[in-house]
Every structure is written in structure tokens, then in C-alpha cells.
Amino acid sequence: MTALRRHRILSRIWASEPGWRGWFTTVNHTDLGRMFLGASVVFFLIGGLLAMLIRAQLASPRSAFVGAETYAQLFTMHGTIMMFLFAIPMFEGLTLYLLPKMLGSRDLAYPRLSAYGFWCYALGGSMLIFALLAGIAPDSGWFMYPPLASTLGSPGINADFWLLGITFVEISAIAAAVEIVVTVLRFRAPGMSLDRMPIYAWYALVTATMILTGFPPLILGSILLELERAFGLPFFQVAEGGDSLLWQHLFWLFGHPEVYIIFLPAAGAISTILPVMARTELLGYRWVVAAAISLAVLSFGLWVHHMFTTGIPHMGLALFSAASTLVAVPTAVQIFAWIGTLWRGTPELRLPMMWILAFFATFVIGGLTGVMVAVVPFDWQVHDTHFIVAHLHYVLVGGFVFPMLAALYYWLPHVTGRKRFFQVGDAAFWLITLGFHATFLAVHWLGLLGQRRRTETYDPGQGWEAINLVSSIGGFVMAFGFGLVILDVAMNTFVAVRGGRNPWRAGTLEWAMPTPAPAYNFASLPEVTGRNPLHDDPHIGVRIARGEFYLGEPRAQRRETLMVEPASGRPAALVVYPGNSALPFQLALVTGLFFLGMLLKTYWLVPLALAGVAALACRWVWSLGTDRDEGLLPVGRGESLPREVPDTPGWWGSLFLLLADATLFGSLMFGYAFLWTVAPNWPPPEWLQPSALQGGLLLAGAALAPILVRLAARSLGRGGSPLVALAGTALALASLAGAAALLLSALPEPQRHAYDATVWVIGGYVLFHALLGCGMALFTMAQQARGQLSARRIAPLRILRLWTDWAALSGLVGVAAALLPGLLA
């Protein structure tokens, strides 16, 4: 087969549908990556416009440009958009676009999950923008502290838009994180062991794992606050045993890792681009990987860094102050590795390199001011002043936006297939960097002079007028620079001449394909022997196109790729992807109906939406099943691999989704313990007393369900029928659900006290997972009846085992924790 014929066949198999319909049915990672990037840029522009309105208001004292209520909406939505609708989705979009290309795969692990995540992001973000345009946007700050964000401080619908819209968007983040982790671990080029991975893949893996463990506390906090606002469950009301500090703990358990979730992808881009610009290899590859992992681990021990003024005991202040200082160590390791790379190489001052140098200057300043606010006495002085605003922007703009601009100009030839011709970007660089420092160096000064953040005006005569005016002028200069970036990208995308492949002479696999990238990425999946395949074999791109590697012969109109062993990168299985589908878009719409029902208080819509989600999820999973064993199939280079393996992508996805689920449950247990031990107005009027029936149902369900699901797998593995054991598993999980239902029925008024409310949430969590496991067991029985299970196709039972084990474990722990105070009393 000629290379041209192979290209045409693969393009026909992998292409998205033409026209407008393709936007709603595509599952191709290149399309979805571009859609994420495009949407995040739109949200960035909206957030930037809000920033300019803020600076216009603060340019002069006693300004009447906007009122206090509008100003509160402006700064709340500016922070919300930049943190949740721009930064994280920008990382997701860049990673979804690049990762399979860097790893030598044809797509991500779950193409339809990527599409579902995008539509959840687009719809959730649109909810927030609608609220802004309608004048009912959130106005309690992007951190939504109660009681300011509770019905006491925000009685309207404003705060509900934030709580529900952001939770909707966070579904997208969790989906993308599962996608990225499994892709990095299992969907790589043959021979690409972990120590041969591109450095960006390591950063993506660490960041995605942080999302899975960092976002659930905020999701839980949003659920609790919305339950309080909608149904009066008093988690944060002091009079009923709640505590508003619980929100701060849950929020900053997310919020401080969020800073590093934003920084690490940018650091990955720098570690990728910098060696190319310096014509050398990254210095200290293993040290950089270790530093990224260390930074991720340390970031979860710093959340009280944001709460030094809330009355934390002195021992806690000392501990978290030391930890906040310690985090500078892995950051410094990366900085010095980059400096050493420059020293060893021969740097070329191209535009991506200029943005990296701007990053160095800006981020180091932001890091140093971070060490300053880690010192408790200094933090007490500058907390809630504009000094903190300036520090935040130096870290996030210097540590994320500038590296993303470097990434934009570095990978733009890959996206467009054109070489950069117009030089408007150079002028934009100077306008943005000079405008930024003029703006936020002045804001540092204002904070040291005492100007408070989140105040819409100030009186003259305090020495702030000229500094604020300079800051606002710098902000508008920076905004003009970003406008030039958009103009430059547009001209170089649509007008510039076609460019050659690999204009930077880089060594990573994304440059071994034609540009713009074809829908299938690689005509054959290359075998990798080092970290820089293009440097090891300059002709690898031609060999890929000729089909000399794996899966070079298209088969039966199927979208095929390989799954490899996690550590060694040896080929392990053949994977067949689903084709284009509107199912992800439909599922996102029905998911949106759930949030819309909660927002509008039309609660009859909520169970209908949940039923719709369940039905579409069943259809989703059912379409992945097959009714026959295919055995070993040839994959090229004289090798044959099975399609039926016990650890399918679905099993790996369930494993990491359960990691996020377990983190949410752990956060719930932390909140329960915090209220029990710290909150005022405890104990409650009465403790819940256990019953023999409840204990019997709990123990029977939690003990039998894991045993029976294993018996089902053993029976199927021996060629027998698992139906009886599966039916027993479903009954055992129903027993566990009964114990949770008894827990809920014993507390008919969860509005009475925070204890009752928290036990209700614990019971609801256990009930949901027990019913979910029961439904999965019944669904697996239907798969068996349809012939979708066999001794080789046993993966559905292994997935069911994961969820059954977690339902049993969380049920035991949750119900025992709920009953423990009564037993002790």
C-alpha cells in the first residue's frame, strides 16, 4: 500500500463529520483540543474586559463609573472566569491536542469522554456569562465565603449561578483529568517507557492527578453551600452548629493546589520549549520530574497559608508557614534546571524564548512575594490588601499566561501548517510585559500603602491617586498588547505562507507528522528508543508514513491504536475506539438540565434529568460491548495482540475516577470531624442511635457484596454463568442502600442542626453509591444475557468489582462515623 493510499483510507476512517454537524459529533482529540483552546480564549477576553472595567473604576478616587453592586459582580466574575473558565481549560485544551501526538498514539484513552467534558465546560461557562449579562452574576468574590455567599448575605440567585455553574464546569475538569492520566500511563508509542516520555507528559500526568485530588473538596463545598441555600441545611450557620470556616478549609484545600495545577502545565511547556530554543537537551530530566512530583505533594499541605488571620493556633501557624517556605525548594530545582539548560546550550532569541525570559523575570518576583506572605507577621499586615492581588497576578500571569504565549508561538506552526511571517507578535510582547509590570508593581505599592482589595472606591488624599492611575494606564497598554497577539495569530493562521515540517528542529514525536495534523495522527505507530525520537532517527516521519511500524495496515474501517504496559511501554493490547457520536453532547445537555432544575428551583426536573443521565450512560457503555472473542490480531512488525484484556481502559478510568470519589468522601469525613471538634454549639440536641436492623443490613451488604462479585468473576473465568452471583451482589448492595435509607429516615429534620445535616449528606453518599453499584450489577447481568461477557471478556466484572468494593467500604465507614457519636454518648 502506498503512503498516499494509506493516508486516504485512514483519513476516511478517522475524519469528523463535515459541516456544522461535525461540531456536535466529533470525538477527535485534535478537534476537541482546538475547541477547548478557542473557548478558553473567548473566556479570557471576557475576563480581560472585566479587568479593564475594574481598572477604569479604580483609576480615580470616588469614581462613579460603576456602582458598588456592579463592581462586586465585576471582580467576582473576573476571578471566576480567569481561574475556572480560562486557566484550567487552557491546560486541558493544550494537553488534549498535544498529548497523543507527543506520545505516539492516535487518540486519547476516551474520545467520547473528551467531547462530554468539553460540552459540560461550554454549557457551564455559558450559565455564568448569561448571569453576567443579565445583571445577576455572583457578587461574593471568586472564593464565595459564607455568610457573604449564604442566603444571609446573598439572598438572590447570584450565588447559585456560581455554585452550580462551577460544579458543572468541574465535571469537565475531572473528565479531562481521568482522560489524561490513563492516556499517559497506557496509550504511548511502543518502547516509550516512563523514563523516555516527553517531559510535558510527566507534567500533564502530575497535574491531572492533582485535579483528581484537588477539585473534589471544592465540589463538596459547593454541594454543601447549595444545599444550605436551597434546603436550609445549616453547614455554615453558627447558631445551628455550623461554621463558616469549614468553607474556607474546603475551598483552600482546592485553592492552593489550584495555583500549582495552573503553574505545572506552564512549567511543562517551558521544559519542552526551552531545550529546543537552546539547541540542547533538558538538564536534569529526572530531577525536574522529581521536583514536579514534590511540588504537587507539598501543595496539598499549604492550604492554611490563606487562613493565617482566622485565629489558627500558633503551632499550626508555624507548621504551615514553614511548609509554605519549603515549597520554594522544588520550584527552585526547576528554575535552576532551566538556567543550566540555557547555560549548556546556544539559546536563540526567537519569540517563544522571549516569552520564557519574561516568565523568568515575572515568576521569580511572584515567588519571592509568596515567600514574604508565608511569613505570618507580614501576612497579617498585607492580608486582603492589593499586595495580595499583585502577588496573585505575578504568579498566575507570569507563571501561566506568559508560558502559554510561548507555547502558542511554538506550536502555532503545528496547528496551522504555516510559518510565521508577520512580526506583530514582537511588538505585542513589549506592550504586554511592560504594561503588566507597570500595572502590578504599582498594585504591590498600593497594598503596602494600605489600599484594601474588593473596595469599589477610595477617598482622595491618601497617596493612592497617581499610583492607581499609572496602574490603570499600564493595564490598558497590556490589553492593547493582547489585542495585537490575536491579530498576529489570525494573520499568521490565514495569510502566511505554508511552512515545512518541524521548523524548530525539535526531537519530540508531534513534529514527525504532517502539519496541520491528520485526523489519525500517525499512519503507523512508531517504536521509540529514546526521549527525542526525531533526533535519534531523522527519517522517522517518512517511515511512519510508509507504514513501517505498528498498525500500518488499516483494518475493517475500525479506529485502532495500541495500549502499552504502564512502566515499560511494551505493546499489551489492541484498542478499537468508537466513532463519531452525538451522545456526549446529548449527555451534557441532560446533565445541564439537572443543574438548571436546581438553579430555577424546579425540582421536579432533577429526577428526570438523573434518569436521563442514567439511560444515556447505559447506552454509552452498551455500545462498547461485543458479542464475540476476537483472539489475537496482527498489529504489525510480526506481532499479534489481544483485544480482550482484563485491564481495559474502562477499568483504568474507573480506578482514577474512584480516586476523585474517595477524595470527595475523605473531604466529607474531614468536614464532619471539623464540625464535631471545632464548631460552636455542639453537641446537637440529640445523637442518632443505631438500630439492630440498620446494623444487620449494613454488615450483610458490606460483607457479602465484595464476596459475591468475586464469585461471579470466578464463575465466568471458568466458563460458567455469573448470573446467580451477580443477582446476589445486587441484593447485597440493595441491603447496603437499605441501611443508608434507615439512616436518613432517622433524621427527618436535617435543618435542625449541622450534625443532622452532615449525617444526611453522609447517608445520601452511601445510598447513592449502593444504588449505583446495584444498577451496575443489573446492567452487567443484562450484558451477560446478551452475550457480551465471556472468560476473555471479563473486564465489566472487574469494573463492577471496583465500584462494589468502594460502595461497601464507604458504606461501612460512613454509617459507622454517623453512628459513632451516639455510641460514645
PDB file of N, CA and C in Angstrom, residues 137-220:
ATOM      1  N   ALA A 137     -25.060  38.246  38.188  1.00  0.00           N
ATOM      2  CA  ALA A 137     -23.842  37.450  38.334  1.00  0.00           C
ATOM      3  C   ALA A 137     -23.480  37.298  39.806  1.00  0.00           C
ATOM      4  N   PRO A 138     -22.706  36.287  40.146  1.00  0.00           N
ATOM      5  CA  PRO A 138     -22.207  36.158  41.524  1.00  0.00           C
ATOM      6  C   PRO A 138     -21.484  37.426  41.944  1.00  0.00           C
ATOM      7  N   ASP A 139     -21.636  37.793  43.221  1.00  0.00           N
ATOM      8  CA  ASP A 139     -21.053  39.048  43.685  1.00  0.00           C
ATOM      9  C   ASP A 139     -20.398  38.904  45.057  1.00  0.00           C
ATOM     10  N   SER A 140     -20.040  37.664  45.431  1.00  0.00           N
ATOM     11  CA  SER A 140     -19.480  37.425  46.762  1.00  0.00           C
ATOM     12  C   SER A 140     -17.994  37.117  46.711  1.00  0.00           C
ATOM     13  N   GLY A 141     -17.320  37.415  45.604  1.00  0.00           N
ATOM     14  CA  GLY A 141     -15.918  37.074  45.446  1.00  0.00           C
ATOM     15  C   GLY A 141     -15.769  35.708  44.814  1.00  0.00           C
ATOM     16  N   TRP A 142     -14.656  35.494  44.109  1.00  0.00           N
ATOM     17  CA  TRP A 142     -14.496  34.225  43.407  1.00  0.00           C
ATOM     18  C   TRP A 142     -14.288  33.062  44.370  1.00  0.00           C
ATOM     19  N   PHE A 143     -14.111  33.363  45.674  1.00  0.00           N
ATOM     20  CA  PHE A 143     -13.938  32.331  46.703  1.00  0.00           C
ATOM     21  C   PHE A 143     -15.226  32.094  47.480  1.00  0.00           C
ATOM     22  N   MET A 144     -16.241  32.917  47.310  1.00  0.00           N
ATOM     23  CA  MET A 144     -17.607  32.671  47.793  1.00  0.00           C
ATOM     24  C   MET A 144     -17.671  32.361  49.291  1.00  0.00           C
ATOM     25  N   TYR A 145     -16.992  33.147  50.111  1.00  0.00           N
ATOM     26  CA  TYR A 145     -17.030  32.889  51.552  1.00  0.00           C
ATOM     27  C   TYR A 145     -18.439  33.077  52.118  1.00  0.00           C
ATOM     28  N   PRO A 146     -18.960  32.090  52.849  1.00  0.00           N
ATOM     29  CA  PRO A 146     -20.153  32.365  53.656  1.00  0.00           C
ATOM     30  C   PRO A 146     -19.715  33.069  54.951  1.00  0.00           C
ATOM     31  N   PRO A 147     -20.591  33.839  55.594  1.00  0.00           N
ATOM     32  CA  PRO A 147     -22.015  34.024  55.280  1.00  0.00           C
ATOM     33  C   PRO A 147     -22.293  35.023  54.160  1.00  0.00           C
ATOM     34  N   LEU A 148     -21.221  35.618  53.576  1.00  0.00           N
ATOM     35  CA  LEU A 148     -21.454  36.566  52.491  1.00  0.00           C
ATOM     36  C   LEU A 148     -22.135  35.886  51.312  1.00  0.00           C
ATOM     37  N   ALA A 149     -21.813  34.620  51.066  1.00  0.00           N
ATOM     38  CA  ALA A 149     -22.384  33.888  49.932  1.00  0.00           C
ATOM     39  C   ALA A 149     -23.597  33.046  50.329  1.00  0.00           C
ATOM     40  N   SER A 150     -23.962  33.038  51.615  1.00  0.00           N
ATOM     41  CA  SER A 150     -25.155  32.302  52.038  1.00  0.00           C
ATOM     42  C   SER A 150     -26.390  33.161  51.802  1.00  0.00           C
ATOM     43  N   THR A 151     -27.533  32.642  52.135  1.00  0.00           N
ATOM     44  CA  THR A 151     -28.760  33.416  51.932  1.00  0.00           C
ATOM     45  C   THR A 151     -28.793  34.659  52.805  1.00  0.00           C
ATOM     46  N   LEU A 152     -27.992  34.688  53.871  1.00  0.00           N
ATOM     47  CA  LEU A 152     -27.935  35.891  54.702  1.00  0.00           C
ATOM     48  C   LEU A 152     -27.296  37.047  53.952  1.00  0.00           C
ATOM     49  N   GLY A 153     -26.210  36.795  53.240  1.00  0.00           N
ATOM     50  CA  GLY A 153     -25.501  37.855  52.539  1.00  0.00           C
ATOM     51  C   GLY A 153     -25.838  37.980  51.077  1.00  0.00           C
ATOM     52  N   SER A 154     -26.377  36.922  50.477  1.00  0.00           N
ATOM     53  CA  SER A 154     -26.703  36.916  49.048  1.00  0.00           C
ATOM     54  C   SER A 154     -28.023  36.177  48.853  1.00  0.00           C
ATOM     55  N   PRO A 155     -29.132  36.836  49.148  1.00  0.00           N
ATOM     56  CA  PRO A 155     -30.418  36.129  49.114  1.00  0.00           C
ATOM     57  C   PRO A 155     -30.925  35.814  47.712  1.00  0.00           C
ATOM     58  N   GLY A 156     -30.399  36.456  46.699  1.00  0.00           N
ATOM     59  CA  GLY A 156     -30.884  36.222  45.343  1.00  0.00           C
ATOM     60  C   GLY A 156     -30.298  34.970  44.725  1.00  0.00           C
ATOM     61  N   ILE A 157     -30.393  34.911  43.399  1.00  0.00           N
ATOM     62  CA  ILE A 157     -29.936  33.727  42.667  1.00  0.00           C
ATOM     63  C   ILE A 157     -28.470  33.833  42.280  1.00  0.00           C
ATOM     64  N   ASN A 158     -27.829  34.972  42.601  1.00  0.00           N
ATOM     65  CA  ASN A 158     -26.465  35.228  42.123  1.00  0.00           C
ATOM     66  C   ASN A 158     -25.487  34.133  42.531  1.00  0.00           C
ATOM     67  N   ALA A 159     -25.453  33.815  43.822  1.00  0.00           N
ATOM     68  CA  ALA A 159     -24.500  32.824  44.304  1.00  0.00           C
ATOM     69  C   ALA A 159     -24.801  31.435  43.747  1.00  0.00           C
ATOM     70  N   ASP A 160     -26.071  31.147  43.487  1.00  0.00           N
ATOM     71  CA  ASP A 160     -26.430  29.833  42.938  1.00  0.00           C
ATOM     72  C   ASP A 160     -25.828  29.631  41.552  1.00  0.00           C
ATOM     73  N   PHE A 161     -25.763  30.702  40.774  1.00  0.00           N
ATOM     74  CA  PHE A 161     -25.116  30.589  39.461  1.00  0.00           C
ATOM     75  C   PHE A 161     -23.675  30.122  39.614  1.00  0.00           C
ATOM     76  N   TRP A 162     -22.971  30.673  40.612  1.00  0.00           N
ATOM     77  CA  TRP A 162     -21.577  30.278  40.818  1.00  0.00           C
ATOM     78  C   TRP A 162     -21.496  28.831  41.266  1.00  0.00           C
ATOM     79  N   LEU A 163     -22.248  28.472  42.292  1.00  0.00           N
ATOM     80  CA  LEU A 163     -22.134  27.137  42.882  1.00  0.00           C
ATOM     81  C   LEU A 163     -22.490  26.054  41.873  1.00  0.00           C
ATOM     82  N   LEU A 164     -23.549  26.260  41.114  1.00  0.00           N
ATOM     83  CA  LEU A 164     -23.993  25.238  40.170  1.00  0.00           C
ATOM     84  C   LEU A 164     -23.198  25.300  38.867  1.00  0.00           C
ATOM     85  N   GLY A 165     -22.925  26.511  38.390  1.00  0.00           N
ATOM     86  CA  GLY A 165     -22.173  26.639  37.146  1.00  0.00           C
ATOM     87  C   GLY A 165     -20.750  26.118  37.275  1.00  0.00           C
ATOM     88  N   ILE A 166     -20.085  26.436  38.377  1.00  0.00           N
ATOM     89  CA  ILE A 166     -18.716  25.975  38.563  1.00  0.00           C
ATOM     90  C   ILE A 166     -18.677  24.471  38.780  1.00  0.00           C
ATOM     91  N   THR A 167     -19.646  23.914  39.502  1.00  0.00           N
ATOM     92  CA  THR A 167     -19.685  22.457  39.667  1.00  0.00           C
ATOM     93  C   THR A 167     -19.887  21.773  38.326  1.00  0.00           C
ATOM     94  N   PHE A 168     -20.727  22.350  37.470  1.00  0.00           N
ATOM     95  CA  PHE A 168     -20.934  21.825  36.121  1.00  0.00           C
ATOM     96  C   PHE A 168     -19.616  21.840  35.344  1.00  0.00           C
ATOM     97  N   VAL A 169     -18.885  22.940  35.443  1.00  0.00           N
ATOM     98  CA  VAL A 169     -17.603  23.052  34.747  1.00  0.00           C
ATOM     99  C   VAL A 169     -16.589  22.054  35.311  1.00  0.00           C
ATOM    100  N   GLU A 170     -16.658  21.807  36.622  1.00  0.00           N
ATOM    101  CA  GLU A 170     -15.686  20.906  37.238  1.00  0.00           C
ATOM    102  C   GLU A 170     -15.873  19.457  36.797  1.00  0.00           C
ATOM    103  N   ILE A 171     -17.062  19.098  36.324  1.00  0.00           N
ATOM    104  CA  ILE A 171     -17.237  17.784  35.711  1.00  0.00           C
ATOM    105  C   ILE A 171     -16.282  17.644  34.531  1.00  0.00           C
ATOM    106  N   SER A 172     -16.153  18.724  33.774  1.00  0.00           N
ATOM    107  CA  SER A 172     -15.227  18.732  32.637  1.00  0.00           C
ATOM    108  C   SER A 172     -13.793  18.524  33.100  1.00  0.00           C
ATOM    109  N   ALA A 173     -13.404  19.179  34.191  1.00  0.00           N
ATOM    110  CA  ALA A 173     -12.034  19.046  34.677  1.00  0.00           C
ATOM    111  C   ALA A 173     -11.749  17.621  35.138  1.00  0.00           C
ATOM    112  N   ILE A 174     -12.688  17.021  35.858  1.00  0.00           N
ATOM    113  CA  ILE A 174     -12.498  15.642  36.323  1.00  0.00           C
ATOM    114  C   ILE A 174     -12.412  14.698  35.127  1.00  0.00           C
ATOM    115  N   ALA A 175     -13.295  14.891  34.135  1.00  0.00           N
ATOM    116  CA  ALA A 175     -13.274  14.040  32.938  1.00  0.00           C
ATOM    117  C   ALA A 175     -11.938  14.159  32.220  1.00  0.00           C
ATOM    118  N   ALA A 176     -11.455  15.386  32.058  1.00  0.00           N
ATOM    119  CA  ALA A 176     -10.174  15.583  31.372  1.00  0.00           C
ATOM    120  C   ALA A 176      -9.025  14.973  32.164  1.00  0.00           C
ATOM    121  N   ALA A 177      -9.082  15.068  33.490  1.00  0.00           N
ATOM    122  CA  ALA A 177      -8.006  14.521  34.305  1.00  0.00           C
ATOM    123  C   ALA A 177      -7.933  13.002  34.179  1.00  0.00           C
ATOM    124  N   VAL A 178      -9.086  12.324  34.234  1.00  0.00           N
ATOM    125  CA  VAL A 178      -9.099  10.868  34.036  1.00  0.00           C
ATOM    126  C   VAL A 178      -8.550  10.533  32.657  1.00  0.00           C
ATOM    127  N   GLU A 179      -8.986  11.288  31.666  1.00  0.00           N
ATOM    128  CA  GLU A 179      -8.530  11.085  30.287  1.00  0.00           C
ATOM    129  C   GLU A 179      -7.007  11.180  30.190  1.00  0.00           C
ATOM    130  N   ILE A 180      -6.454  12.211  30.796  1.00  0.00           N
ATOM    131  CA  ILE A 180      -5.016  12.469  30.672  1.00  0.00           C
ATOM    132  C   ILE A 180      -4.200  11.416  31.406  1.00  0.00           C
ATOM    133  N   VAL A 181      -4.607  11.065  32.634  1.00  0.00           N
ATOM    134  CA  VAL A 181      -3.839  10.102  33.423  1.00  0.00           C
ATOM    135  C   VAL A 181      -3.772   8.755  32.708  1.00  0.00           C
ATOM    136  N   VAL A 182      -4.924   8.265  32.247  1.00  0.00           N
ATOM    137  CA  VAL A 182      -4.948   6.950  31.604  1.00  0.00           C
ATOM    138  C   VAL A 182      -4.198   6.997  30.271  1.00  0.00           C
ATOM    139  N   THR A 183      -4.329   8.090  29.538  1.00  0.00           N
ATOM    140  CA  THR A 183      -3.605   8.211  28.273  1.00  0.00           C
ATOM    141  C   THR A 183      -2.099   8.142  28.487  1.00  0.00           C
ATOM    142  N   VAL A 184      -1.600   8.885  29.476  1.00  0.00           N
ATOM    143  CA  VAL A 184      -0.153   8.890  29.716  1.00  0.00           C
ATOM    144  C   VAL A 184       0.331   7.512  30.153  1.00  0.00           C
ATOM    145  N   LEU A 185      -0.445   6.831  30.979  1.00  0.00           N
ATOM    146  CA  LEU A 185       0.011   5.549  31.510  1.00  0.00           C
ATOM    147  C   LEU A 185      -0.107   4.405  30.506  1.00  0.00           C
ATOM    148  N   ARG A 186      -1.117   4.437  29.627  1.00  0.00           N
ATOM    149  CA  ARG A 186      -1.385   3.260  28.799  1.00  0.00           C
ATOM    150  C   ARG A 186      -1.347   3.496  27.289  1.00  0.00           C
ATOM    151  N   PHE A 187      -1.448   4.728  26.825  1.00  0.00           N
ATOM    152  CA  PHE A 187      -1.565   4.979  25.386  1.00  0.00           C
ATOM    153  C   PHE A 187      -0.335   5.747  24.898  1.00  0.00           C
ATOM    154  N   ARG A 188       0.770   5.006  24.810  1.00  0.00           N
ATOM    155  CA  ARG A 188       2.031   5.572  24.341  1.00  0.00           C
ATOM    156  C   ARG A 188       2.562   4.741  23.180  1.00  0.00           C
ATOM    157  N   ALA A 189       3.553   5.278  22.529  1.00  0.00           N
ATOM    158  CA  ALA A 189       4.198   4.545  21.444  1.00  0.00           C
ATOM    159  C   ALA A 189       4.912   3.322  22.011  1.00  0.00           C
ATOM    160  N   PRO A 190       4.918   2.218  21.285  1.00  0.00           N
ATOM    161  CA  PRO A 190       5.687   1.049  21.734  1.00  0.00           C
ATOM    162  C   PRO A 190       7.142   1.427  21.991  1.00  0.00           C
ATOM    163  N   GLY A 191       7.666   0.938  23.127  1.00  0.00           N
ATOM    164  CA  GLY A 191       9.034   1.244  23.502  1.00  0.00           C
ATOM    165  C   GLY A 191       9.190   2.497  24.335  1.00  0.00           C
ATOM    166  N   MET A 192       8.137   3.313  24.449  1.00  0.00           N
ATOM    167  CA  MET A 192       8.228   4.550  25.223  1.00  0.00           C
ATOM    168  C   MET A 192       7.985   4.220  26.695  1.00  0.00           C
ATOM    169  N   SER A 193       9.030   3.867  27.409  1.00  0.00           N
ATOM    170  CA  SER A 193       8.929   3.623  28.849  1.00  0.00           C
ATOM    171  C   SER A 193       8.741   4.951  29.566  1.00  0.00           C
ATOM    172  N   LEU A 194       8.476   4.876  30.860  1.00  0.00           N
ATOM    173  CA  LEU A 194       8.217   6.100  31.606  1.00  0.00           C
ATOM    174  C   LEU A 194       9.396   7.062  31.554  1.00  0.00           C
ATOM    175  N   ASP A 195      10.637   6.541  31.578  1.00  0.00           N
ATOM    176  CA  ASP A 195      11.791   7.440  31.546  1.00  0.00           C
ATOM    177  C   ASP A 195      12.150   7.913  30.143  1.00  0.00           C
ATOM    178  N   ARG A 196      11.355   7.503  29.147  1.00  0.00           N
ATOM    179  CA  ARG A 196      11.531   8.030  27.791  1.00  0.00           C
ATOM    180  C   ARG A 196      10.406   8.979  27.392  1.00  0.00           C
ATOM    181  N   MET A 197       9.475   9.220  28.298  1.00  0.00           N
ATOM    182  CA  MET A 197       8.349  10.084  27.953  1.00  0.00           C
ATOM    183  C   MET A 197       8.803  11.528  27.760  1.00  0.00           C
ATOM    184  N   PRO A 198       8.140  12.261  26.873  1.00  0.00           N
ATOM    185  CA  PRO A 198       8.390  13.709  26.795  1.00  0.00           C
ATOM    186  C   PRO A 198       8.123  14.341  28.157  1.00  0.00           C
ATOM    187  N   ILE A 199       8.893  15.338  28.512  1.00  0.00           N
ATOM    188  CA  ILE A 199       8.773  15.942  29.838  1.00  0.00           C
ATOM    189  C   ILE A 199       7.378  16.534  30.046  1.00  0.00           C
ATOM    190  N   TYR A 200       6.759  17.029  28.969  1.00  0.00           N
ATOM    191  CA  TYR A 200       5.416  17.595  29.117  1.00  0.00           C
ATOM    192  C   TYR A 200       4.429  16.529  29.574  1.00  0.00           C
ATOM    193  N   ALA A 201       4.599  15.286  29.135  1.00  0.00           N
ATOM    194  CA  ALA A 201       3.696  14.217  29.553  1.00  0.00           C
ATOM    195  C   ALA A 201       3.792  13.988  31.052  1.00  0.00           C
ATOM    196  N   TRP A 202       4.988  14.094  31.613  1.00  0.00           N
ATOM    197  CA  TRP A 202       5.131  13.968  33.066  1.00  0.00           C
ATOM    198  C   TRP A 202       4.372  15.077  33.781  1.00  0.00           C
ATOM    199  N   TYR A 203       4.531  16.300  33.309  1.00  0.00           N
ATOM    200  CA  TYR A 203       3.819  17.413  33.933  1.00  0.00           C
ATOM    201  C   TYR A 203       2.304  17.243  33.798  1.00  0.00           C
ATOM    202  N   ALA A 204       1.854  16.767  32.643  1.00  0.00           N
ATOM    203  CA  ALA A 204       0.420  16.548  32.457  1.00  0.00           C
ATOM    204  C   ALA A 204      -0.086  15.468  33.404  1.00  0.00           C
ATOM    205  N   LEU A 205       0.694  14.411  33.584  1.00  0.00           N
ATOM    206  CA  LEU A 205       0.304  13.338  34.495  1.00  0.00           C
ATOM    207  C   LEU A 205       0.192  13.850  35.924  1.00  0.00           C
ATOM    208  N   VAL A 206       1.174  14.599  36.369  1.00  0.00           N
ATOM    209  CA  VAL A 206       1.152  15.137  37.738  1.00  0.00           C
ATOM    210  C   VAL A 206      -0.016  16.103  37.906  1.00  0.00           C
ATOM    211  N   THR A 207      -0.220  16.981  36.939  1.00  0.00           N
ATOM    212  CA  THR A 207      -1.293  17.966  37.040  1.00  0.00           C
ATOM    213  C   THR A 207      -2.656  17.295  37.063  1.00  0.00           C
ATOM    214  N   ALA A 208      -2.860  16.315  36.200  1.00  0.00           N
ATOM    215  CA  ALA A 208      -4.155  15.630  36.159  1.00  0.00           C
ATOM    216  C   ALA A 208      -4.421  14.888  37.459  1.00  0.00           C
ATOM    217  N   THR A 209      -3.398  14.279  38.044  1.00  0.00           N
ATOM    218  CA  THR A 209      -3.578  13.615  39.333  1.00  0.00           C
ATOM    219  C   THR A 209      -3.933  14.626  40.415  1.00  0.00           C
ATOM    220  N   MET A 210      -3.336  15.809  40.351  1.00  0.00           N
ATOM    221  CA  MET A 210      -3.684  16.873  41.302  1.00  0.00           C
ATOM    222  C   MET A 210      -5.130  17.313  41.135  1.00  0.00           C
ATOM    223  N   ILE A 211      -5.613  17.382  39.904  1.00  0.00           N
ATOM    224  CA  ILE A 211      -7.018  17.745  39.681  1.00  0.00           C
ATOM    225  C   ILE A 211      -7.936  16.712  40.324  1.00  0.00           C
ATOM    226  N   LEU A 212      -7.584  15.429  40.187  1.00  0.00           N
ATOM    227  CA  LEU A 212      -8.421  14.369  40.745  1.00  0.00           C
ATOM    228  C   LEU A 212      -8.460  14.420  42.264  1.00  0.00           C
ATOM    229  N   THR A 213      -7.417  14.951  42.891  1.00  0.00           N
ATOM    230  CA  THR A 213      -7.389  15.016  44.347  1.00  0.00           C
ATOM    231  C   THR A 213      -7.599  16.423  44.887  1.00  0.00           C
ATOM    232  N   GLY A 214      -7.525  17.440  44.031  1.00  0.00           N
ATOM    233  CA  GLY A 214      -7.682  18.816  44.475  1.00  0.00           C
ATOM    234  C   GLY A 214      -9.065  19.391  44.246  1.00  0.00           C
ATOM    235  N   PHE A 215      -9.749  18.975  43.187  1.00  0.00           N
ATOM    236  CA  PHE A 215     -11.064  19.544  42.886  1.00  0.00           C
ATOM    237  C   PHE A 215     -12.195  18.992  43.761  1.00  0.00           C
ATOM    238  N   PRO A 216     -12.160  17.725  44.203  1.00  0.00           N
ATOM    239  CA  PRO A 216     -13.283  17.218  44.996  1.00  0.00           C
ATOM    240  C   PRO A 216     -13.606  18.010  46.262  1.00  0.00           C
ATOM    241  N   PRO A 217     -12.627  18.543  47.029  1.00  0.00           N
ATOM    242  CA  PRO A 217     -13.035  19.354  48.180  1.00  0.00           C
ATOM    243  C   PRO A 217     -13.890  20.553  47.800  1.00  0.00           C
ATOM    244  N   LEU A 218     -13.575  21.221  46.685  1.00  0.00           N
ATOM    245  CA  LEU A 218     -14.401  22.349  46.255  1.00  0.00           C
ATOM    246  C   LEU A 218     -15.768  21.871  45.775  1.00  0.00           C
ATOM    247  N   ILE A 219     -15.802  20.747  45.062  1.00  0.00           N
ATOM    248  CA  ILE A 219     -17.089  20.199  44.637  1.00  0.00           C
ATOM    249  C   ILE A 219     -17.960  19.915  45.853  1.00  0.00           C
ATOM    250  N   LEU A 220     -17.363  19.312  46.892  1.00  0.00           N
ATOM    251  CA  LEU A 220     -18.119  19.045  48.113  1.00  0.00           C
ATOM    252  C   LEU A 220     -18.584  20.345  48.754  1.00  0.00           C
TER     253      LEU A 220
END
